[in-house]
Short mmCIF file of C-alpha atoms and ligand atoms in Angstrom, two decimals:
data_model
loop_
_atom_site.label_atom_id
_atom_site.label_comp_id
_atom_site.label_asym_id
_atom_site.label_seq_id
_atom_site.Cartn_x
_atom_site.Cartn_y
_atom_site.Cartn_z
CA UNK A 16 152.01 107.02 109.27
CA UNK A 17 148.58 107.81 107.85
CA UNK A 18 145.76 108.38 110.30
CA UNK A 19 142.94 105.96 109.71
CA UNK A 20 139.54 107.62 110.08
CA UNK A 21 136.78 105.96 112.05
CA UNK A 22 133.61 106.10 109.98
CA UNK A 23 131.13 104.38 112.29
CA UNK A 24 130.75 101.29 110.12
CA UNK A 25 129.57 98.07 111.75
CA UNK A 26 133.01 96.56 111.18
CA UNK A 27 134.45 98.91 113.81
CA UNK A 28 132.13 97.61 116.54
CA UNK A 29 131.41 94.10 115.40
CA UNK A 30 128.83 92.15 117.33
CA UNK A 31 128.70 88.37 117.19
CA UNK A 32 126.14 88.54 114.38
CA UNK A 33 128.29 90.76 112.15
CA UNK A 34 128.91 88.67 109.05
CA UNK A 35 129.16 91.36 106.40
CA UNK A 36 132.66 90.53 105.31
CA UNK A 37 134.62 88.29 103.00
CA UNK A 38 137.55 86.57 104.55
CA UNK A 39 140.66 84.98 103.15
CA UNK A 40 143.41 83.24 105.05
CA UNK A 41 146.93 84.52 105.34
CA UNK A 42 148.16 81.70 107.57
CA UNK A 43 149.11 80.68 111.09
CA UNK A 44 151.49 82.60 113.34
CA UNK A 45 153.47 80.03 115.35
CA UNK A 46 155.36 82.67 117.38
CA UNK A 47 155.58 81.53 121.06
CA UNK A 48 153.47 78.48 120.15
CA UNK A 49 150.42 80.70 119.75
CA UNK A 50 149.09 79.14 116.56
CA UNK A 51 147.19 82.32 115.87
CA UNK A 52 144.96 82.44 112.82
CA UNK A 53 145.70 85.42 110.62
CA UNK A 54 143.06 86.33 108.05
CA UNK A 55 142.09 89.21 105.82
CA UNK A 56 138.53 90.42 106.21
CA UNK A 57 137.05 92.85 103.74
CA UNK A 58 133.94 94.59 105.00
CA UNK A 59 131.10 94.37 102.47
CA UNK A 60 129.59 97.60 103.78
CA UNK A 61 132.56 99.99 103.57
CA UNK A 62 134.98 97.83 101.53
CA UNK A 63 137.84 98.43 103.95
CA UNK A 64 140.33 95.65 104.45
CA UNK A 65 141.20 94.40 107.93
CA UNK A 66 143.96 92.16 109.19
CA UNK A 67 142.31 89.84 111.72
CA UNK A 68 144.46 88.07 114.31
CA UNK A 69 142.79 85.35 116.39
CA UNK A 70 144.35 83.37 119.22
CA UNK A 71 142.94 80.88 121.68
CA UNK A 72 144.59 78.51 124.17
CA UNK A 73 142.94 75.12 124.03
CA UNK A 74 143.55 74.42 127.73
CA UNK A 75 142.29 77.72 129.06
CA UNK A 76 138.61 78.54 128.97
CA UNK A 77 137.54 82.00 127.84
CA UNK A 78 140.97 82.65 126.35
CA UNK A 79 139.75 83.43 122.84
CA UNK A 80 140.74 86.89 121.74
CA UNK A 81 141.11 88.70 118.45
CA UNK A 82 142.54 91.90 117.18
CA UNK A 83 141.94 93.53 113.84
CA UNK A 84 143.26 96.63 112.16
CA UNK A 85 142.74 98.30 108.81
CA UNK A 86 145.32 97.76 106.13
CA UNK A 87 145.68 99.65 102.87
CA UNK A 88 145.61 97.84 99.53
CA UNK A 89 149.23 98.88 99.10
CA UNK A 90 150.40 97.34 102.40
CA UNK A 91 148.33 94.21 102.28
CA UNK A 92 150.78 92.10 100.23
CA UNK A 93 153.46 92.80 102.85
CA UNK A 94 151.52 91.21 105.72
CA UNK A 95 152.65 87.75 106.77
CA UNK A 96 151.44 85.66 109.74
CA UNK A 97 154.72 86.48 111.52
CA UNK A 98 154.59 90.27 111.08
CA UNK A 99 150.85 90.75 111.62
CA UNK A 100 151.27 91.55 115.34
CA UNK A 101 153.95 94.13 114.61
CA UNK A 102 151.71 95.65 111.95
CA UNK A 103 148.73 95.89 114.33
CA UNK A 104 150.87 97.42 117.06
CA UNK A 105 152.10 100.08 114.63
CA UNK A 106 148.58 101.33 113.89
CA UNK A 107 146.89 104.35 115.41
CA UNK A 108 144.09 102.13 116.58
CA UNK A 109 142.72 98.65 116.22
CA UNK A 110 139.63 96.80 117.38
CA UNK A 111 139.79 93.88 119.78
CA UNK A 112 137.40 91.49 121.40
CA UNK A 113 136.61 87.89 122.28
CA UNK A 114 135.70 85.96 125.44
CA UNK A 115 139.00 86.93 127.07
CA UNK A 116 137.78 90.54 127.08
CA UNK A 117 134.22 89.71 128.11
CA UNK A 118 132.91 89.48 124.55
CA UNK A 119 132.54 93.20 123.85
CA UNK A 120 134.54 94.71 121.01
CA UNK A 121 136.55 97.82 121.87
CA UNK A 122 139.16 100.14 120.39
CA UNK A 123 142.74 99.77 121.43
CA UNK A 124 146.22 100.88 120.48
CA UNK A 125 149.80 99.87 121.14
CA UNK A 126 150.92 96.52 122.44
CA UNK A 127 148.70 93.47 121.95
CA UNK A 128 148.03 91.30 125.01
CA UNK A 129 148.69 87.84 123.60
CA UNK A 130 150.59 85.46 125.86
ZN1 ZN B 201 132.84 98.36 107.34
#
């Protein structure tokens, strides 16, 4: 697996006003009834492409959480809503955040906390 360098771009520590990206939908992951929204976000500042995985339980307040990890142009066509979690968990590092984690974005690795 290739190491992904951290370059200090805003996309690695996104605040709620970070909007410097283009997004396109991949679809919904229905695994375990999660209905997670899977999108591609390309950062306008560094041009890197992220897989963004967002999940929220309607009945539970402050449950919104997201994970995103960098994907290469080569791997991007292989990402589906159903394998996005596996892809993120295979990375060296990803970024996560959302109300569930107190709103601050942070770096993580390994298993995603989803259910
Ligand atoms: Zn960036």
